[in-house]
Coordinates of C-alpha atoms in Angstrom, one line a residue:
M26 CA 9.9 2.5 25.5
K27 CA 10.0 3.4 21.8
L28 CA 6.9 5.7 22.5
H29 CA 8.8 7.0 25.6
D30 CA 11.9 7.9 23.5
Q31 CA 9.9 9.5 20.7
A32 CA 7.9 11.6 23.2
M33 CA 10.9 12.8 25.2
D34 CA 13.6 13.0 22.5
E35 CA 11.4 14.5 19.8
D36 CA 8.1 15.9 20.9
Y37 CA 9.1 17.3 24.3
L38 CA 12.3 18.9 23.0
A39 CA 10.3 20.5 20.2
V40 CA 8.0 21.9 22.8
E41 CA 5.1 19.9 21.5
F42 CA 3.8 18.9 24.9
D43 CA 0.4 17.6 23.6
K44 CA 2.0 15.1 21.3
A45 CA 4.5 14.0 24.0
E46 CA 1.6 13.5 26.5
K47 CA -0.4 11.5 24.1
K48 CA 2.5 9.1 23.4
I49 CA 3.3 8.6 27.1
K50 CA -0.4 7.9 27.9
D51 CA -0.5 5.5 25.0
A52 CA 2.5 3.7 26.4
L53 CA 0.9 3.5 29.9
K54 CA -2.3 2.1 28.3
R55 CA -0.4 -0.6 26.5
C56 CA 1.3 -1.6 29.8
G57 CA -2.1 -2.2 31.4
K58 CA -2.0 -3.9 34.8
D59 CA 0.9 -6.3 34.3
G60 CA 2.3 -5.7 30.8
C61 CA 5.4 -3.8 31.9
T62 CA 8.0 -4.0 34.6
D63 CA 8.0 -1.7 37.6
K64 CA 11.1 0.0 36.3
V65 CA 9.4 0.8 32.9
L66 CA 6.2 2.0 34.7
G67 CA 8.4 4.3 36.8
K68 CA 10.1 5.7 33.8
L69 CA 6.8 6.4 32.0
H70 CA 5.3 8.2 35.0
I71 CA 8.5 10.2 35.4
A72 CA 8.3 11.2 31.7
L73 CA 4.6 12.2 31.9
G74 CA 5.4 14.3 35.0
T75 CA 8.2 15.9 33.1
V76 CA 5.9 16.8 30.3
Y77 CA 3.4 18.3 32.7
G78 CA 6.2 20.3 34.2
G79 CA 7.2 21.7 30.8
A80 CA 3.5 22.7 30.3
E81 CA 3.6 24.3 33.8
R82 CA 1.0 21.8 35.2
L83 CA 3.1 21.1 38.3
D84 CA 0.3 19.6 40.4
E85 CA -0.3 16.9 37.8
A86 CA 3.5 16.5 37.5
K87 CA 3.7 15.8 41.3
S88 CA 0.9 13.2 41.0
E89 CA 2.8 11.4 38.2
F90 CA 6.0 11.4 40.3
V91 CA 4.1 9.8 43.2
A92 CA 2.8 7.1 40.8
A93 CA 6.4 6.6 39.5
L94 CA 7.8 6.2 43.1
K95 CA 5.1 3.8 44.1
A96 CA 5.8 1.7 41.0
D97 CA 9.6 1.9 41.4
P98 CA 11.1 3.6 44.5
K99 CA 14.3 4.1 42.6
A100 CA 12.6 6.1 39.8
A101 CA 14.6 9.3 39.3
L102 CA 14.1 12.5 37.3
I103 CA 15.5 12.9 33.9
D104 CA 18.7 14.7 34.6
A105 CA 18.9 16.7 31.3
L106 CA 15.3 17.9 31.6
T107 CA 15.2 18.7 35.3
T108 CA 14.2 22.2 36.5
P109 CA 14.1 23.7 40.0
E110 CA 10.3 23.5 39.8
L111 CA 10.3 19.8 38.8
A112 CA 12.9 19.0 41.5
K113 CA 10.6 20.6 44.2
A114 CA 7.6 18.6 42.9
Y115 CA 9.7 15.5 43.0
K116 CA 10.8 16.1 46.6
D117 CA 7.1 16.7 47.6
A118 CA 6.2 13.4 45.8
Q119 CA 8.9 11.6 47.8
K120 CA 7.3 12.7 51.0
E121 CA 3.8 11.7 49.8
A122 CA 5.0 8.4 48.5
G123 CA 6.7 7.6 51.8
G124 CA 9.5 5.8 50.1
S125 CA 13.2 6.1 50.0
A126 CA 13.3 7.0 46.3
S127 CA 16.6 8.0 44.9
T128 CA 17.5 11.6 44.4
P129 CA 18.0 13.1 41.0
A130 CA 21.3 12.3 39.3
A131 CA 24.1 14.9 39.2
P132 CA 23.8 17.5 36.5
S133 CA 25.3 16.4 33.2
G134 CA 28.4 18.2 31.9
Q135 CA 30.4 17.1 35.0
G136 CA 32.3 14.1 33.8
D137 CA 30.1 12.1 31.5
G138 CA 26.9 13.3 33.3
G139 CA 25.2 10.0 33.0
Q140 CA 25.4 10.1 29.2
S141 CA 26.3 6.9 27.4
S142 CA 29.7 6.8 25.7
S143 CA 28.3 4.6 22.8
K144 CA 28.1 5.9 19.3
P145 CA 25.2 8.4 18.7
E146 CA 22.1 6.8 17.2
G147 CA 19.7 8.1 14.6
D148 CA 18.6 7.4 11.0
I149 CA 20.5 10.3 9.4
S150 CA 24.3 10.1 8.9
H151 CA 26.2 13.0 10.4
T152 CA 29.9 13.9 11.0
P153 CA 30.4 16.3 13.9
T154 CA 33.0 19.1 14.0
A155 CA 36.2 17.5 15.4
E156 CA 37.0 20.4 17.9
Q157 CA 36.5 24.1 18.4
A158 CA 38.3 26.9 20.3
V159 CA 36.7 28.4 23.4
N160 CA 34.7 31.7 22.8
T161 CA 34.3 30.7 19.1
P162 CA 30.9 29.8 17.4
V163 CA 30.7 26.0 16.7
P164 CA 29.7 25.2 13.1
V165 CA 27.3 22.2 12.7
Y166 CA 26.5 20.9 9.2
I167 CA 24.4 18.0 8.0
E168 CA 23.3 16.7 4.6
I169 CA 19.8 15.1 4.6
P170 CA 18.7 12.8 1.7
E171 CA 15.8 14.2 -0.3
E172 CA 13.7 11.1 0.3
V173 CA 13.5 12.0 4.0
G174 CA 11.4 15.0 3.0
A175 CA 12.9 17.5 5.5
A176 CA 11.3 21.0 5.3
K177 CA 12.7 22.2 8.7
V178 CA 15.8 21.1 10.6
G179 CA 16.6 22.1 14.2
I180 CA 19.4 21.4 16.6
R181 CA 19.1 20.8 20.4
Y182 CA 22.4 21.4 22.3
K183 CA 23.7 21.6 25.8
P184 CA 26.8 23.6 26.7
F185 CA 29.4 22.1 29.0
G186 CA 28.2 22.6 32.6
S187 CA 24.7 23.6 31.7
K188 CA 21.6 21.9 33.1
K189 CA 19.3 22.9 30.2
W190 CA 19.1 22.1 26.5
K191 CA 18.8 24.9 24.0
S192 CA 17.4 25.1 20.5
L193 CA 18.4 26.6 17.2
D194 CA 16.9 26.4 13.7
M195 CA 19.3 25.3 11.0
Q196 CA 19.5 27.2 7.7
Q197 CA 20.0 25.7 4.2
V198 CA 23.7 25.8 3.3
G199 CA 24.7 24.4 -0.1
D200 CA 23.4 20.9 -0.3
G201 CA 22.6 20.6 3.4
W202 CA 21.7 22.5 6.5
G203 CA 23.9 24.4 8.9
V204 CA 24.1 26.6 11.9
E205 CA 26.7 28.1 14.2
I206 CA 26.2 27.6 18.0
P207 CA 26.9 31.1 19.5
C208 CA 29.8 32.2 21.6
D209 CA 27.7 32.6 24.7
D210 CA 27.5 28.8 24.9
V211 CA 31.2 28.1 24.2
T212 CA 32.7 30.0 27.1
T213 CA 34.6 27.2 28.7
T214 CA 36.5 24.0 27.8
G215 CA 34.6 20.8 27.9
D216 CA 32.2 18.8 25.7
L217 CA 29.4 20.6 23.9
R218 CA 26.6 18.0 23.3
Y219 CA 23.9 18.2 20.6
Y220 CA 21.6 16.2 18.4
I221 CA 19.6 17.1 15.3
I222 CA 15.9 16.7 14.4
A223 CA 14.5 16.9 10.9
K224 CA 10.7 17.7 10.3
D225 CA 8.4 17.7 7.3
E226 CA 6.0 20.4 6.1
A227 CA 3.5 19.4 8.7
G228 CA 6.0 19.7 11.5
D229 CA 6.3 16.0 12.2
P230 CA 9.7 14.5 12.9
V231 CA 11.1 12.5 9.9
G232 CA 14.6 11.8 11.0
T233 CA 17.2 12.3 13.7
A234 CA 21.0 12.4 14.1
G235 CA 21.9 11.6 17.6
S236 CA 19.5 11.6 20.5
L237 CA 19.0 13.0 24.0
K238 CA 20.5 9.9 25.5
V239 CA 23.4 9.6 23.2
P240 CA 24.2 13.0 21.6
Y241 CA 27.1 14.1 19.5
K242 CA 30.0 15.8 21.3
V243 CA 32.4 18.5 20.2
P244 CA 35.4 19.1 22.5
I245 CA 35.9 22.8 23.3
K246 CA 39.6 23.6 23.8
N247 CA 41.8 26.5 24.5
E248 CA 43.8 25.8 21.3
I249 CA 43.0 23.8 18.2
D250 CA 45.0 22.8 15.1
E251 CA 42.5 23.9 12.4
A252 CA 39.5 26.2 12.6
P253 CA 36.2 24.5 11.3
S254 CA 33.7 26.2 9.1
L255 CA 30.4 25.6 7.3
P256 CA 30.7 24.7 3.5
G257 CA 31.4 27.8 1.5
K258 CA 31.7 30.0 4.6
K259 CA 34.6 31.5 6.4
P260 CA 35.6 30.1 9.8
P261 CA 33.7 31.9 12.5
Q262 CA 35.7 34.7 14.3
K263 CA 36.6 34.3 17.9
C264 CA 34.4 36.5 20.1
A265 CA 35.7 38.7 22.9
A266 CA 35.4 37.4 26.4
K267 CA 32.7 39.4 28.2
E268 CA 34.9 40.2 31.2
D269 CA 37.7 41.6 29.0
C270 CA 36.2 43.5 26.0
P271 CA 38.4 46.4 24.9
P272 CA 37.2 48.5 22.0
G273 CA 38.2 47.3 18.6
L274 CA 37.7 43.6 19.1
P275 CA 34.8 41.9 17.3
G276 CA 31.6 42.0 19.4
C277 CA 32.9 44.8 21.7
P278 CA 31.5 48.3 22.0
G279 CA 33.3 50.7 19.7
S280 CA 34.3 48.0 17.2
K281 CA 35.2 49.4 13.8
G282 CA 32.1 50.1 11.7
D283 CA 29.9 50.2 14.8
G284 CA 28.5 53.3 16.4
E285 CA 27.3 51.2 19.3
A286 CA 27.7 47.8 20.9
R287 CA 27.5 44.9 18.5
G288 CA 26.0 41.6 19.5
D289 CA 27.7 38.2 19.2
K290 CA 25.1 36.2 17.3
P291 CA 26.8 33.9 14.8
W292 CA 25.9 33.0 11.2
G293 CA 22.4 31.5 10.9
S294 CA 21.0 33.0 14.2
S295 CA 17.7 34.9 14.1
C296 CA 17.9 38.7 14.2
E297 CA 15.9 41.9 13.9
E298 CA 18.8 44.3 13.2
T299 CA 22.4 44.0 12.0
R300 CA 23.8 45.3 15.3
E301 CA 22.6 42.0 17.0
C302 CA 25.0 40.0 14.7
S303 CA 28.7 39.4 15.2
S304 CA 31.1 41.8 13.4
G305 CA 31.4 40.9 9.7
L306 CA 27.8 39.7 9.6
I307 CA 24.6 41.5 8.6
C308 CA 21.0 40.9 9.4
L309 CA 19.5 39.6 6.1
N310 CA 15.9 38.4 5.9
G311 CA 15.7 37.8 9.7
T312 CA 19.0 35.8 10.0
C313 CA 22.7 36.8 10.5
E314 CA 24.5 36.4 7.2
E315 CA 27.9 37.3 5.6
G316 CA 27.9 40.7 4.0
S317 CA 28.9 44.3 4.2
E318 CA 26.9 47.3 5.5
T319 CA 26.8 51.0 4.9
T320 CA 25.3 52.2 8.2
P321 CA 25.1 50.4 11.6
D322 CA 21.3 49.8 11.3
K323 CA 21.1 49.3 7.5
K324 CA 19.2 46.2 6.5
S325 CA 20.8 44.4 3.6
T326 CA 18.5 43.3 0.8
G327 CA 20.7 40.8 -1.1
K328 CA 20.0 40.6 -4.8
K329 CA 18.2 43.8 -5.8
N330 CA 17.1 43.0 -9.4
L331 CA 14.5 40.6 -10.6
A332 CA 13.8 39.9 -14.3
G333 CA 11.0 37.7 -15.7
L334 CA 9.3 36.3 -18.7
W335 CA 5.5 36.0 -18.2
G336 CA 2.5 34.6 -20.0
Q337 CA -0.8 36.4 -19.2
L338 CA -4.3 35.3 -19.9
D339 CA -6.9 38.1 -20.3
L340 CA -10.4 37.4 -19.0
L341 CA -12.8 40.3 -19.6
L342 CA -16.0 40.8 -17.6
I343 CA -18.4 41.5 -20.5
S344 CA -21.3 43.8 -19.7
G345 CA -24.7 42.5 -20.7
K346 CA -27.0 44.6 -22.9
E347 CA -30.5 43.7 -24.1
Q348 CA -30.6 45.8 -27.2
G349 CA -28.4 48.1 -29.4
V350 CA -25.1 46.1 -29.3
C351 CA -24.7 46.3 -33.1
S352 CA -26.6 49.5 -33.8
G353 CA -23.5 51.6 -34.0
D354 CA -24.5 54.2 -31.4
D355 CA -22.6 52.6 -28.4
P356 CA -18.8 53.0 -28.8
S357 CA -18.2 50.2 -26.3
Y358 CA -19.2 47.6 -28.9
V359 CA -18.2 46.9 -32.4
C360 CA -19.6 44.1 -34.5
F361 CA -17.9 42.1 -37.2
Y362 CA -18.9 39.4 -39.6
Q363 CA -17.0 36.1 -39.1
D364 CA -15.2 36.6 -42.3
G365 CA -13.7 39.8 -40.9
G366 CA -15.8 42.6 -42.4
Q367 CA -17.3 45.2 -40.1
F368 CA -21.1 45.3 -39.7
Y369 CA -22.7 48.6 -40.8
G370 CA -26.3 47.5 -40.8
Q371 CA -29.6 48.9 -39.2
P372 CA -30.8 46.2 -36.8
A373 CA -34.5 46.0 -36.0
A374 CA -35.7 46.2 -32.4
I375 CA -36.7 42.5 -32.2
P376 CA -36.7 40.8 -28.7
G377 CA -34.0 38.2 -28.4
T378 CA -31.8 39.9 -31.1
N379 CA -29.1 42.6 -31.1
G380 CA -28.3 41.9 -27.4
I381 CA -25.9 39.9 -25.3
Q382 CA -25.7 38.4 -21.8
G383 CA -22.9 39.5 -19.5
G384 CA -20.2 37.1 -18.3
L385 CA -16.5 36.3 -18.2
G386 CA -15.0 36.0 -21.7
A387 CA -11.6 35.0 -23.0
A388 CA -10.0 38.1 -24.5
G389 CA -6.6 36.8 -25.7
A390 CA -3.2 36.5 -24.2
R391 CA 0.0 38.4 -23.6
V392 CA 3.7 37.8 -23.5
L393 CA 5.5 40.2 -21.1
L394 CA 9.1 40.9 -20.1
S395 CA 9.4 42.3 -16.5
Y396 CA 12.1 44.1 -14.5
D397 CA 11.7 44.9 -10.8
R398 CA 14.2 46.7 -8.6
H399 CA 14.4 46.3 -4.8
I400 CA 14.5 50.0 -3.8
Y401 CA 14.0 50.1 0.0
Q402 CA 14.0 47.6 2.9
I403 CA 11.0 48.7 5.0
T404 CA 11.5 46.0 7.6
P405 CA 13.7 42.9 7.7
S406 CA 10.9 41.0 6.1
V407 CA 9.2 43.6 3.9
A408 CA 10.9 45.2 0.8
L409 CA 9.6 48.0 -1.4
T410 CA 10.0 47.4 -5.2
A411 CA 9.4 49.3 -8.4
G412 CA 9.0 47.6 -11.8
L413 CA 8.2 47.7 -15.5
R414 CA 6.3 45.4 -17.8
L415 CA 6.6 45.5 -21.6
G416 CA 5.0 43.0 -24.0
F417 CA 2.8 42.1 -26.9
A418 CA -0.9 41.0 -26.8
F419 CA -2.5 38.4 -29.0
G420 CA -6.2 38.3 -29.9
G421 CA -8.2 41.4 -29.4
S422 CA -10.5 42.6 -32.1
P423 CA -10.0 42.9 -35.9
S424 CA -9.7 46.2 -37.8
S425 CA -11.9 47.4 -40.6
S426 CA -10.5 48.0 -44.1
E427 CA -13.6 49.9 -45.3
G428 CA -15.6 52.8 -43.8
P429 CA -19.3 52.8 -43.3
R430 CA -21.6 52.8 -46.4
A431 CA -24.2 55.5 -46.9
W432 CA -27.7 54.2 -46.4
E433 CA -30.3 54.9 -49.2
E434 CA -33.5 56.5 -48.0
A435 CA -36.6 54.3 -48.1
A436 CA -40.1 54.8 -47.0
G437 CA -41.3 52.9 -43.8
L438 CA -37.8 52.5 -42.3
P439 CA -37.2 53.8 -38.8
A440 CA -34.8 56.7 -38.2
P441 CA -32.0 57.4 -38.4
I442 CA -31.4 57.4 -42.2
Q443 CA -27.8 58.5 -41.7
N444 CA -25.5 55.6 -41.0
P445 CA -24.4 56.0 -37.3
H446 CA -21.5 53.4 -37.4
A447 CA -17.9 54.5 -37.2
Q448 CA -15.1 52.6 -38.7
A449 CA -13.4 50.5 -36.0
N450 CA -9.9 51.3 -35.0
G451 CA -7.3 48.6 -35.0
F452 CA -6.5 46.7 -31.8
L453 CA -3.5 48.0 -29.8
P454 CA -1.2 45.0 -29.2
L455 CA 1.3 47.0 -27.0
H456 CA 1.4 46.5 -23.3
A457 CA 3.4 48.9 -21.1
E458 CA 3.0 48.9 -17.4
L459 CA 4.7 50.6 -14.4
R460 CA 4.1 49.3 -10.9
V461 CA 5.3 49.5 -7.3
G462 CA 5.1 46.6 -5.0
A463 CA 6.1 44.9 -1.8
L464 CA 7.9 41.6 -1.2
F465 CA 7.1 39.8 2.1
G466 CA 8.7 37.2 4.3
N467 CA 12.0 36.1 2.9
A468 CA 12.0 39.3 0.6
T469 CA 14.9 37.9 -1.5
L470 CA 14.9 35.0 -4.0
A471 CA 16.3 31.9 -2.2
K472 CA 16.3 28.2 -2.9
K473 CA 13.1 26.4 -1.7
K474 CA 11.6 29.6 -0.4
V475 CA 8.2 31.1 -1.1
I476 CA 8.1 34.9 -1.4
P477 CA 4.6 36.5 -1.4
F478 CA 4.2 39.9 -3.0
A479 CA 1.6 42.5 -3.8
F480 CA 1.5 45.4 -6.2
V481 CA -0.4 48.4 -7.7
G482 CA 0.3 50.0 -11.0
G483 CA -1.0 51.1 -14.4
G484 CA -0.2 51.8 -18.0
L485 CA -1.1 51.4 -21.6
A486 CA -3.2 48.4 -22.8
Q487 CA -6.3 47.4 -24.6
V488 CA -8.5 44.3 -23.8
N489 CA -11.3 43.4 -26.2
A490 CA -13.5 40.2 -26.1
S491 CA -16.3 39.0 -28.3
V492 CA -19.7 37.4 -27.9
N493 CA -21.8 35.9 -30.7
V494 CA -24.9 37.9 -31.6
S495 CA -27.8 37.7 -34.1
V496 CA -29.7 40.7 -35.6
C497 CA -32.6 41.3 -38.0
D498 CA -31.1 43.9 -40.4
Y499 CA -33.2 46.4 -42.4
R500 CA -30.3 46.8 -44.7
G501 CA -28.5 44.6 -47.2
A502 CA -24.8 44.1 -47.0
D503 CA -24.4 47.0 -49.5
G504 CA -26.6 49.3 -47.3
S505 CA -29.7 49.0 -49.6
S506 CA -33.2 48.9 -48.2
L507 CA -35.0 45.5 -47.9
A508 CA -38.4 47.1 -47.7
G509 CA -41.0 44.7 -49.2
G510 CA -38.7 41.7 -49.1
G511 CA -36.6 39.5 -46.8
G512 CA -38.0 37.9 -43.7
E513 CA -36.7 34.7 -42.2
G514 CA -37.5 32.8 -39.0
S515 CA -38.0 35.3 -36.2
C516 CA -37.0 38.2 -38.5
P517 CA -40.0 40.0 -40.0
A518 CA -40.5 41.0 -43.6
G519 CA -38.3 43.9 -44.7
T520 CA -35.3 42.5 -42.7
R521 CA -32.6 39.9 -43.2
A522 CA -31.4 37.5 -40.5
V523 CA -27.8 37.9 -39.7
R524 CA -26.6 35.2 -37.2
D525 CA -22.9 35.1 -37.6
L526 CA -21.9 38.4 -36.0
N527 CA -19.2 38.8 -33.3
A528 CA -19.9 41.6 -31.0
Y529 CA -16.6 42.9 -29.4
Q530 CA -16.6 44.9 -26.2
I531 CA -13.9 47.5 -26.6
T532 CA -12.0 48.7 -23.4
G533 CA -9.0 50.8 -22.7
L534 CA -6.6 52.2 -23.9
N535 CA -5.3 52.8 -20.3
F536 CA -5.7 50.8 -17.1
I537 CA -5.1 50.7 -13.4
G538 CA -3.9 47.4 -12.1
F539 CA -3.5 45.7 -8.7
G540 CA -3.0 42.2 -7.3
G541 CA -0.6 39.8 -5.7
G542 CA 1.2 36.5 -6.1
A543 CA 4.2 34.5 -5.0
I544 CA 7.7 33.5 -6.2
Y545 CA 9.1 30.0 -5.5
G546 CA 12.9 29.9 -5.5
I547 CA 14.3 26.8 -7.3
T548 CA 17.9 28.2 -6.8
D549 CA 19.2 31.4 -5.2
N550 CA 19.1 33.0 -8.7
F551 CA 16.2 31.3 -10.4
G552 CA 12.5 30.6 -9.6
V553 CA 9.0 30.5 -10.9
A554 CA 6.3 33.0 -10.1
A555 CA 2.5 33.3 -10.4
E556 CA 0.3 36.3 -9.9
L557 CA -3.3 37.3 -10.2
K558 CA -3.7 40.8 -11.6
F559 CA -7.0 42.9 -11.8
M560 CA -7.2 45.6 -14.4
L561 CA -9.6 48.5 -14.5
M562 CA -9.7 49.6 -18.1
L563 CA -10.1 53.4 -18.8
P564 CA -11.5 55.6 -20.3
T565 CA -13.7 53.0 -22.0
F566 CA -14.4 51.0 -18.8
G567 CA -13.9 47.3 -18.5
F568 CA -12.9 44.9 -15.7
V569 CA -10.2 42.3 -16.5
I570 CA -9.0 39.3 -14.5
A571 CA -5.5 38.4 -15.7
P572 CA -3.6 35.4 -14.2
N573 CA 0.2 35.4 -14.9
V574 CA 2.9 32.8 -14.7
G575 CA 6.5 32.6 -15.7
P576 CA 10.2 32.2 -14.7
V577 CA 12.1 34.9 -12.8
F578 CA 15.8 35.6 -12.5
A579 CA 17.5 37.4 -9.6
F580 CA 20.8 39.3 -10.1

C-alpha cells in the first residue's frame, strides 16, 4: 500500500504515468498469489486502471477494473481521480465481471466527500491559510528545510464542488515557496483542498505536506476577519465576479491602465503578457509579479543594471613556423633573451633551429570591470543588453630599451648585411571592450536561478605569448661577425649557439569577440558568472580563447 500511495499521491498527480505504473505493478508482483487480501488486490487493480486511463489507454484500464472487481466485488473508483471516460470503462467492466460491484462514490466537495477528517500527513511541516474570502486568490506558503534538497515545489488543489484536481508551480518567496490559487477556483463558499509536493533536481519527489487522502483545507467564506498574504507581499485583491463586471473593477474590461480586458491570474501564475495578470501585477520573466507598467503590453525587466569584476585567462593559439621566427623579417614575432634584451642577430638556416611548433600557449591574464545595461525585452524570456569592459592585462611581452645594432660587413656571410630587426614596441596593458548580448530564460538576476547569455563585441587589446626557440647566430651579441670561429653542437663554424631565446607571437591591437556563459544568482542582487570568450585579434592576426569568471551585482 505504500507503493500504491506513492504511485497515486505523487507520480500520478505529477503526470508521471510511467513511474506510477511501475510502482503499482511492483506492488502486484509482491502480492503474488496469496500475499495480499482481496481488498488490497482490488485497490491495486483500480489504481493501475486509473493510471492507464490518465495515459488514455482505456482498453487496458477496463481490463484492470475487471480484475479488480473479480478480486473484490466492492472495489470502487478513486473518487478524486474519476473522469467520465474512466466511469464508462468501469461500468463496462461491471458488466463483464458479472458482479454487483459498488458504484463510484459521490464526488468530493459535497460534505466531506469521503475525505478523512484526520490531520494532514506528510514529512514537511506546513501551516495553511486560516480562511479566505470568496472571489479572492488564496495565498499558500511553505518553508522547506535545506536538507530536503527541494529544487521545484508544486501544489495540487481541488476547488469546492470540483471533481478534478489542478496543479500550480510554486515560486520562491523569501525563505520559502509560495503561490496564489486563482480567483476562478475560489468562486463559491466551501473548503478548498490542497497538498504540496517537493521535488529534487532530477524531478523525483523528496517530501510532501498533506496528501490526496488527507489534504489541507482552507475555508472560503463571504466575509473574513483578516486578509491573508504571502510573506513580504500585499494581500491579493478581490476579483470581480464574472457575471457582474462593470468597468473600473480589477480584472474587468476597461480597468484603469488597461486598453483591453485584463486577466485574473494571481501572483506566481505563469504568463506570456502582462494583460493576462490581475490588475496591479505585471508579467515578469514568465510569471505574474508585483510591479508597475508603462503600456498595456510592456514586459517588465526588473533590475536593468549588472556590474561585475572578472578575472580572464588569455590562451593564444600560436602559429607554427619552421624557419625565420627570430630573423627579424616577420613582424608577427619578436625574440628576446631571457634576461630581457631583444635579439638582433642573424640566424643561420639550420634545420631544427629558428622555428617553433604551433599550439595553445598561456599569454597572461586580465582583471576587468564590467557594466551591462538591460536595454530591451525582446520576449518574456529574452532580454537585449549592451555593455562595457575596462581592465588591465598582466604578462604580454617585454619592451626593448635599445634599438638594433648595425652589422659589420664580413666576407662569406649571407645577405642581408643590413640589420632587418625593428625595435619592439612595449606591450599594451589596456583592455577596452564594447559588446551587445542577450540574456535567456529568467533574464533577470534571481536567487538560485541560472541565466544563460551570449554576446558579440570588440575593442582594444593586445595578446602576446612566447615559445622557447634556439638559433645558430652568425653574429655576436654586439653585431660582430663570427666568421672563422664559433661552432657548437649542431651549430656550424662561424655561428654561435643561442638556446635561451623567447619567441613572442605579437597580435592585436584590436579584436572582435564573441562567446557565451551563465550567471548563477546567490541572491536577487548578487551572483557569480562564468563565460567563454573567443577573440579574433586584428590587424596582426591571432586567435585567443579567454575563459572568464567573477562576481556580478544587479541594481
